[in-house]
């Protein structure tokens, strides 16, 4: 009997020891693929400052409270919408050409507290159509958005200098999912590898591109970051960086060719068409957004 009790106790101790003895590996983030893009064409555009939108016939250069329409084949100027400086539409960060309209992300930058709105323009003729105010948002200033499923994937910015809140640095910038009524339904934080490159600003442009991945650009650096959705956790996965001839700001994918983007050079006042490299490999624990 004593031998049986001894053996039982010994086996229990071995089981406890085995269950408590394990090795936990350190997390290894995806290897960031380094890629390069090629410039195909460029056009003069005095309004090429905040970003550019494009549809199948025209491109639209955006500068705070000004939008200019140009023929996409020739670069010929067509018309211009001009709002008052520091007026009701103060700082249009980007526009998305969709449903024969321009859907634009507007904020009160560089004022605080941060307030934002979605401004919608008819494209023919180019004139303001309607507005949807988001008001004050803890997420920050509305910077860009794109369609995803039945709602939107949206970039919000915080700033570590002019235009920022004293209690939130640029590290609080994020990407949210909003439904078609612009109500929050999800979201992610940016990885530190990108935040370090974009500070003291945030992602000035963003859109869903090839393979359903998220492509973003910062405020000044000539590079684009490719992000994947994590299969677990709240932080986006940085899977590639693309070198290109554009100093940040908002951009648009070409509806005729999904491997091409339209970008601005705000210092040279030019709009460029750029051919992206083939989309990067999607690593383990990463997924497309659509």
mmCIF file of C-alpha atoms in Angstrom:
data_model
loop_
_atom_site.group_PDB
_atom_site.id
_atom_site.type_symbol
_atom_site.label_atom_id
_atom_site.label_comp_id
_atom_site.label_asym_id
_atom_site.label_seq_id
_atom_site.Cartn_x
_atom_site.Cartn_y
_atom_site.Cartn_z
ATOM 1 C CA UNK A 1 0.000 0.000 0.000
ATOM 2 C CA UNK A 2 2.830 2.394 0.904
ATOM 3 C CA UNK A 3 4.518 1.601 -2.404
ATOM 4 C CA UNK A 4 1.320 2.350 -4.323
ATOM 5 C CA UNK A 5 0.868 5.695 -2.526
ATOM 6 C CA UNK A 6 4.510 6.574 -3.182
ATOM 7 C CA UNK A 7 4.212 5.788 -6.885
ATOM 8 C CA UNK A 8 0.961 7.767 -7.165
ATOM 9 C CA UNK A 9 2.527 10.810 -5.503
ATOM 10 C CA UNK A 10 5.616 10.510 -7.681
ATOM 11 C CA UNK A 11 3.523 10.404 -10.860
ATOM 12 C CA UNK A 12 1.469 13.432 -9.746
ATOM 13 C CA UNK A 13 4.648 15.422 -9.081
ATOM 14 C CA UNK A 14 5.969 14.528 -12.539
ATOM 15 C CA UNK A 15 2.676 15.664 -14.113
ATOM 16 C CA UNK A 16 2.766 19.011 -12.256
ATOM 17 C CA UNK A 17 6.398 19.536 -13.204
ATOM 18 C CA UNK A 18 5.731 18.708 -16.867
ATOM 19 C CA UNK A 19 2.739 21.045 -17.067
ATOM 20 C CA UNK A 20 4.691 23.962 -15.576
ATOM 21 C CA UNK A 21 7.890 23.447 -17.570
ATOM 22 C CA UNK A 22 7.708 25.109 -21.035
ATOM 23 C CA UNK A 23 9.588 27.568 -23.223
ATOM 24 C CA UNK A 24 7.786 30.587 -24.665
ATOM 25 C CA UNK A 25 9.378 31.948 -27.869
ATOM 26 C CA UNK A 26 9.887 35.665 -28.458
ATOM 27 C CA UNK A 27 7.621 37.279 -31.046
ATOM 28 C CA UNK A 28 9.220 37.745 -34.448
ATOM 29 C CA UNK A 29 7.488 40.406 -36.597
ATOM 30 C CA UNK A 30 7.253 39.856 -40.363
ATOM 31 C CA UNK A 31 10.335 40.665 -42.403
ATOM 32 C CA UNK A 32 9.676 44.039 -44.056
ATOM 33 C CA UNK A 33 10.140 43.580 -47.790
ATOM 34 C CA UNK A 34 12.005 46.460 -49.497
ATOM 35 C CA UNK A 35 10.573 47.365 -52.926
ATOM 36 C CA UNK A 36 10.825 50.168 -55.507
ATOM 37 C CA UNK A 37 8.290 51.867 -57.786
ATOM 38 C CA UNK A 38 8.725 53.513 -61.205
ATOM 39 C CA UNK A 39 7.509 56.972 -62.273
ATOM 40 C CA UNK A 40 5.625 56.864 -65.588
ATOM 41 C CA UNK A 41 4.289 60.398 -66.179
ATOM 42 C CA UNK A 42 3.929 63.763 -64.494
ATOM 43 C CA UNK A 43 1.716 66.828 -64.881
ATOM 44 C CA UNK A 44 1.913 70.422 -63.677
ATOM 45 C CA UNK A 45 -0.791 71.300 -61.127
ATOM 46 C CA UNK A 46 -0.627 74.395 -58.928
ATOM 47 C CA UNK A 47 -3.064 72.792 -56.465
ATOM 48 C CA UNK A 48 -0.975 69.635 -55.960
ATOM 49 C CA UNK A 49 -0.418 70.040 -52.242
ATOM 50 C CA UNK A 50 -2.547 67.785 -50.022
ATOM 51 C CA UNK A 51 -3.254 65.004 -52.491
ATOM 52 C CA UNK A 52 -4.852 63.826 -55.710
ATOM 53 C CA UNK A 53 -7.938 61.823 -56.692
ATOM 54 C CA UNK A 54 -8.510 60.173 -60.064
ATOM 55 C CA UNK A 55 -11.365 58.653 -62.055
ATOM 56 C CA UNK A 56 -11.458 57.219 -65.587
ATOM 57 C CA UNK A 57 -11.375 60.637 -67.327
ATOM 58 C CA UNK A 58 -9.948 63.208 -64.933
ATOM 59 C CA UNK A 59 -7.614 63.767 -62.019
ATOM 60 C CA UNK A 60 -8.298 66.197 -59.194
ATOM 61 C CA UNK A 61 -5.522 68.057 -57.365
ATOM 62 C CA UNK A 62 -6.398 68.981 -53.769
ATOM 63 C CA UNK A 63 -5.056 71.894 -51.706
ATOM 64 C CA UNK A 64 -6.842 72.516 -48.373
ATOM 65 C CA UNK A 65 -9.927 74.423 -49.614
ATOM 66 C CA UNK A 66 -9.260 74.193 -53.358
ATOM 67 C CA UNK A 67 -9.899 71.370 -55.861
ATOM 68 C CA UNK A 68 -8.815 71.539 -59.514
ATOM 69 C CA UNK A 69 -9.969 69.215 -62.290
ATOM 70 C CA UNK A 70 -7.645 68.158 -65.135
ATOM 71 C CA UNK A 71 -7.893 65.793 -68.092
ATOM 72 C CA UNK A 72 -5.967 62.692 -67.115
ATOM 73 C CA UNK A 73 -4.581 62.010 -70.607
ATOM 74 C CA UNK A 74 -3.361 65.495 -71.513
ATOM 75 C CA UNK A 75 -3.126 67.283 -68.174
ATOM 76 C CA UNK A 76 -5.348 70.061 -69.566
ATOM 77 C CA UNK A 77 -6.944 72.228 -66.863
ATOM 78 C CA UNK A 78 -10.761 72.005 -66.853
ATOM 79 C CA UNK A 79 -12.157 73.851 -63.830
ATOM 80 C CA UNK A 80 -11.506 74.724 -60.213
ATOM 81 C CA UNK A 81 -13.554 74.898 -57.003
ATOM 82 C CA UNK A 82 -12.282 77.497 -54.534
ATOM 83 C CA UNK A 83 -13.468 77.831 -50.947
ATOM 84 C CA UNK A 84 -12.587 80.713 -48.614
ATOM 85 C CA UNK A 85 -9.234 80.396 -46.854
ATOM 86 C CA UNK A 86 -9.772 79.126 -43.273
ATOM 87 C CA UNK A 87 -13.491 78.883 -44.021
ATOM 88 C CA UNK A 88 -16.108 76.192 -43.358
ATOM 89 C CA UNK A 89 -13.971 73.747 -45.336
ATOM 90 C CA UNK A 90 -10.591 74.451 -43.780
ATOM 91 C CA UNK A 91 -8.247 71.538 -44.482
ATOM 92 C CA UNK A 92 -9.181 68.872 -47.022
ATOM 93 C CA UNK A 93 -6.607 66.156 -46.485
ATOM 94 C CA UNK A 94 -7.653 63.829 -49.323
ATOM 95 C CA UNK A 95 -10.428 62.990 -51.776
ATOM 96 C CA UNK A 96 -11.786 59.715 -53.146
ATOM 97 C CA UNK A 97 -13.406 59.589 -56.605
ATOM 98 C CA UNK A 98 -16.477 57.396 -56.245
ATOM 99 C CA UNK A 99 -19.951 57.265 -57.816
ATOM 100 C CA UNK A 100 -19.196 60.282 -60.062
ATOM 101 C CA UNK A 101 -18.478 62.374 -56.999
ATOM 102 C CA UNK A 102 -15.498 63.347 -54.879
ATOM 103 C CA UNK A 103 -15.699 62.248 -51.273
ATOM 104 C CA UNK A 104 -13.232 64.346 -49.283
ATOM 105 C CA UNK A 105 -11.780 64.100 -45.771
ATOM 106 C CA UNK A 106 -11.867 67.515 -44.115
ATOM 107 C CA UNK A 107 -10.692 68.681 -40.694
ATOM 108 C CA UNK A 108 -10.187 71.906 -38.774
ATOM 109 C CA UNK A 109 -6.384 71.400 -38.665
ATOM 110 C CA UNK A 110 -4.428 73.153 -37.193
ATOM 111 C CA UNK A 111 -7.093 74.091 -34.640
ATOM 112 C CA UNK A 112 -7.940 72.125 -31.512
ATOM 113 C CA UNK A 113 -9.980 70.368 -30.309
ATOM 114 C CA UNK A 114 -9.928 68.306 -33.490
ATOM 115 C CA UNK A 115 -13.124 68.218 -35.563
ATOM 116 C CA UNK A 116 -13.766 66.531 -38.908
ATOM 117 C CA UNK A 117 -16.287 66.194 -41.708
ATOM 118 C CA UNK A 118 -16.825 64.351 -44.984
ATOM 119 C CA UNK A 119 -17.387 66.799 -47.849
ATOM 120 C CA UNK A 120 -18.970 65.544 -51.069
ATOM 121 C CA UNK A 121 -18.556 67.288 -54.440
ATOM 122 C CA UNK A 122 -20.173 66.779 -57.811
ATOM 123 C CA UNK A 123 -17.522 66.344 -60.489
ATOM 124 C CA UNK A 124 -19.523 67.761 -63.446
ATOM 125 C CA UNK A 125 -19.666 70.648 -62.858
ATOM 126 C CA UNK A 126 -17.176 70.700 -59.992
ATOM 127 C CA UNK A 127 -19.232 72.034 -57.088
ATOM 128 C CA UNK A 128 -19.993 71.248 -53.451
ATOM 129 C CA UNK A 129 -22.926 68.864 -53.050
ATOM 130 C CA UNK A 130 -23.320 67.807 -49.403
ATOM 131 C CA UNK A 131 -21.599 67.329 -46.062
ATOM 132 C CA UNK A 132 -21.558 64.806 -43.226
ATOM 133 C CA UNK A 133 -20.021 66.146 -40.016
ATOM 134 C CA UNK A 134 -18.247 63.749 -37.653
ATOM 135 C CA UNK A 135 -17.741 66.515 -35.106
ATOM 136 C CA UNK A 136 -15.188 66.024 -32.337
ATOM 137 C CA UNK A 137 -13.501 62.616 -32.492
ATOM 138 C CA UNK A 138 -11.244 61.080 -29.831
ATOM 139 C CA UNK A 139 -9.580 59.231 -32.723
ATOM 140 C CA UNK A 140 -8.163 62.536 -33.986
ATOM 141 C CA UNK A 141 -8.429 64.323 -37.331
ATOM 142 C CA UNK A 142 -9.986 62.582 -40.321
ATOM 143 C CA UNK A 143 -7.241 62.222 -42.943
ATOM 144 C CA UNK A 144 -8.314 59.645 -45.557
ATOM 145 C CA UNK A 145 -10.786 56.838 -46.199
ATOM 146 C CA UNK A 146 -11.600 54.105 -48.701
ATOM 147 C CA UNK A 147 -14.520 51.768 -49.286
ATOM 148 C CA UNK A 148 -14.371 48.311 -47.713
ATOM 149 C CA UNK A 149 -17.298 45.879 -47.794
ATOM 150 C CA UNK A 150 -20.386 47.944 -46.939
ATOM 151 C CA UNK A 151 -18.493 50.595 -44.964
ATOM 152 C CA UNK A 152 -15.184 52.429 -44.853
ATOM 153 C CA UNK A 153 -11.602 51.937 -43.720
ATOM 154 C CA UNK A 154 -10.479 55.277 -42.310
ATOM 155 C CA UNK A 155 -7.258 56.978 -41.243
ATOM 156 C CA UNK A 156 -7.222 59.335 -38.252
ATOM 157 C CA UNK A 157 -4.259 61.484 -37.256
ATOM 158 C CA UNK A 158 -2.756 62.853 -34.089
ATOM 159 C CA UNK A 159 0.225 65.196 -34.197
ATOM 160 C CA UNK A 160 3.217 65.688 -31.936
ATOM 161 C CA UNK A 161 3.536 69.362 -32.861
ATOM 162 C CA UNK A 162 1.330 72.004 -34.539
ATOM 163 C CA UNK A 163 -2.320 70.933 -34.601
ATOM 164 C CA UNK A 164 -1.924 68.239 -31.964
ATOM 165 C CA UNK A 165 -3.556 67.754 -28.584
ATOM 166 C CA UNK A 166 -1.115 68.145 -25.644
ATOM 167 C CA UNK A 167 -2.097 64.765 -24.195
ATOM 168 C CA UNK A 168 -1.902 62.676 -27.409
ATOM 169 C CA UNK A 169 1.184 62.378 -29.617
ATOM 170 C CA UNK A 170 1.334 61.102 -33.205
ATOM 171 C CA UNK A 171 1.608 57.560 -31.801
ATOM 172 C CA UNK A 172 -2.149 57.715 -31.157
ATOM 173 C CA UNK A 173 -2.868 57.860 -34.912
ATOM 174 C CA UNK A 174 -4.891 54.852 -36.020
ATOM 175 C CA UNK A 175 -6.949 53.102 -38.674
ATOM 176 C CA UNK A 176 -10.644 52.521 -37.967
ATOM 177 C CA UNK A 177 -13.480 50.618 -39.578
ATOM 178 C CA UNK A 178 -16.687 52.646 -39.902
ATOM 179 C CA UNK A 179 -20.041 51.448 -41.193
ATOM 180 C CA UNK A 180 -21.976 53.216 -43.946
ATOM 181 C CA UNK A 181 -23.422 55.590 -41.336
ATOM 182 C CA UNK A 182 -19.828 56.458 -40.279
ATOM 183 C CA UNK A 183 -20.143 54.654 -36.939
ATOM 184 C CA UNK A 184 -17.121 52.857 -35.536
ATOM 185 C CA UNK A 185 -17.117 49.069 -35.878
ATOM 186 C CA UNK A 186 -13.429 48.187 -35.410
ATOM 187 C CA UNK A 187 -9.880 49.408 -35.785
ATOM 188 C CA UNK A 188 -6.138 48.935 -35.370
ATOM 189 C CA UNK A 189 -3.026 50.719 -34.152
ATOM 190 C CA UNK A 190 -0.073 51.413 -36.436
ATOM 191 C CA UNK A 191 3.096 49.374 -35.817
ATOM 192 C CA UNK A 192 6.049 51.262 -34.337
ATOM 193 C CA UNK A 193 8.131 50.649 -37.467
ATOM 194 C CA UNK A 194 5.815 53.036 -39.335
ATOM 195 C CA UNK A 195 5.061 55.476 -36.522
ATOM 196 C CA UNK A 196 8.779 56.195 -36.189
ATOM 197 C CA UNK A 197 8.991 57.025 -39.901
ATOM 198 C CA UNK A 198 5.907 59.270 -39.933
ATOM 199 C CA UNK A 199 6.381 61.257 -36.718
ATOM 200 C CA UNK A 200 5.675 64.002 -35.748
ATOM 201 C CA UNK A 201 2.835 63.610 -38.271
ATOM 202 C CA UNK A 202 0.697 60.637 -39.318
ATOM 203 C CA UNK A 203 -0.408 58.726 -42.417
ATOM 204 C CA UNK A 204 -1.418 61.514 -44.814
ATOM 205 C CA UNK A 205 -2.786 59.112 -47.420
ATOM 206 C CA UNK A 206 -4.191 55.614 -47.470
ATOM 207 C CA UNK A 207 -6.135 53.252 -49.731
ATOM 208 C CA UNK A 208 -6.785 49.566 -50.283
ATOM 209 C CA UNK A 209 -4.797 48.186 -53.189
ATOM 210 C CA UNK A 210 -3.575 44.949 -54.796
ATOM 211 C CA UNK A 211 -4.268 41.738 -52.856
ATOM 212 C CA UNK A 212 -6.640 43.701 -50.598
ATOM 213 C CA UNK A 213 -3.719 45.152 -48.630
ATOM 214 C CA UNK A 214 -3.624 48.646 -47.125
ATOM 215 C CA UNK A 215 -1.170 51.105 -48.670
ATOM 216 C CA UNK A 216 -0.320 54.295 -46.742
ATOM 217 C CA UNK A 217 2.033 57.251 -47.098
ATOM 218 C CA UNK A 218 3.328 59.603 -44.435
ATOM 219 C CA UNK A 219 3.775 63.362 -44.536
ATOM 220 C CA UNK A 220 7.169 63.895 -46.158
ATOM 221 C CA UNK A 221 9.265 60.796 -46.840
ATOM 222 C CA UNK A 222 9.463 59.325 -50.395
ATOM 223 C CA UNK A 223 8.129 55.942 -49.361
ATOM 224 C CA UNK A 224 4.898 53.978 -49.106
ATOM 225 C CA UNK A 225 4.083 51.374 -46.457
ATOM 226 C CA UNK A 226 2.130 48.195 -47.138
ATOM 227 C CA UNK A 227 0.056 46.890 -44.236
ATOM 228 C CA UNK A 228 -1.835 43.666 -43.634
ATOM 229 C CA UNK A 229 -4.626 42.891 -41.199
ATOM 230 C CA UNK A 230 -3.430 40.804 -38.238
ATOM 231 C CA UNK A 231 -5.219 37.507 -37.698
ATOM 232 C CA UNK A 232 -5.020 38.247 -33.966
ATOM 233 C CA UNK A 233 -4.344 41.344 -31.895
ATOM 234 C CA UNK A 234 -4.947 45.095 -32.423
ATOM 235 C CA UNK A 235 -1.770 46.166 -34.301
ATOM 236 C CA UNK A 236 -1.443 46.274 -38.087
ATOM 237 C CA UNK A 237 1.376 44.286 -39.706
ATOM 238 C CA UNK A 238 4.001 46.201 -41.703
ATOM 239 C CA UNK A 239 4.984 43.837 -44.508
ATOM 240 C CA UNK A 240 6.664 46.070 -47.125
ATOM 241 C CA UNK A 241 8.116 49.519 -47.791
ATOM 242 C CA UNK A 242 8.104 50.903 -51.341
ATOM 243 C CA UNK A 243 10.519 53.639 -52.426
ATOM 244 C CA UNK A 244 8.896 56.080 -54.864
ATOM 245 C CA UNK A 245 9.067 59.612 -56.275
ATOM 246 C CA UNK A 246 6.587 61.305 -53.953
ATOM 247 C CA UNK A 247 7.054 63.054 -50.632
ATOM 248 C CA UNK A 248 4.141 61.572 -48.726
ATOM 249 C CA UNK A 249 0.601 63.019 -48.807
ATOM 250 C CA UNK A 250 -2.645 61.576 -50.171
ATOM 251 C CA UNK A 251 -2.724 59.409 -53.295
ATOM 252 C CA UNK A 252 -5.220 57.399 -55.340
ATOM 253 C CA UNK A 253 -5.178 54.064 -57.122
ATOM 254 C CA UNK A 254 -5.896 54.292 -60.838
ATOM 255 C CA UNK A 255 -9.341 52.791 -61.650
ATOM 256 C CA UNK A 256 -7.959 51.729 -65.039
ATOM 257 C CA UNK A 257 -4.865 50.014 -63.660
ATOM 258 C CA UNK A 258 -4.807 48.831 -60.014
ATOM 259 C CA UNK A 259 -0.992 48.568 -60.078
ATOM 260 C CA UNK A 260 -0.663 52.318 -60.691
ATOM 261 C CA UNK A 261 -1.121 55.198 -58.277
ATOM 262 C CA UNK A 262 -1.452 58.958 -58.696
ATOM 263 C CA UNK A 263 0.584 61.025 -56.232
ATOM 264 C CA UNK A 264 1.587 64.654 -55.658
ATOM 265 C CA UNK A 265 4.894 66.427 -55.259
ATOM 266 C CA UNK A 266 3.793 69.437 -53.232
ATOM 267 C CA UNK A 267 7.139 71.231 -53.517
ATOM 268 C CA UNK A 268 7.344 70.893 -57.310
ATOM 269 C CA UNK A 269 3.544 71.352 -57.694
ATOM 270 C CA UNK A 270 3.251 68.233 -59.817
ATOM 271 C CA UNK A 271 1.022 65.180 -60.081
ATOM 272 C CA UNK A 272 2.784 61.923 -60.951
ATOM 273 C CA UNK A 273 1.635 58.526 -62.174
ATOM 274 C CA UNK A 274 3.643 55.713 -60.596
ATOM 275 C CA UNK A 275 3.830 52.010 -61.374
ATOM 276 C CA UNK A 276 3.963 49.928 -58.209
ATOM 277 C CA UNK A 277 5.964 46.701 -57.983
ATOM 278 C CA UNK A 278 4.095 43.382 -57.749
ATOM 279 C CA UNK A 279 2.274 43.125 -54.399
ATOM 280 C CA UNK A 280 4.321 41.657 -51.549
ATOM 281 C CA UNK A 281 3.955 38.182 -50.141
ATOM 282 C CA UNK A 282 1.415 37.978 -47.304
ATOM 283 C CA UNK A 283 3.187 36.309 -44.360
ATOM 284 C CA UNK A 284 1.919 34.095 -41.575
ATOM 285 C CA UNK A 285 -0.656 35.644 -39.220
ATOM 286 C CA UNK A 286 -1.464 38.317 -41.828
ATOM 287 C CA UNK A 287 -4.581 38.709 -43.951
ATOM 288 C CA UNK A 288 -6.097 40.953 -46.600
ATOM 289 C CA UNK A 289 -8.704 43.571 -45.725
ATOM 290 C CA UNK A 290 -10.991 42.427 -48.538
#
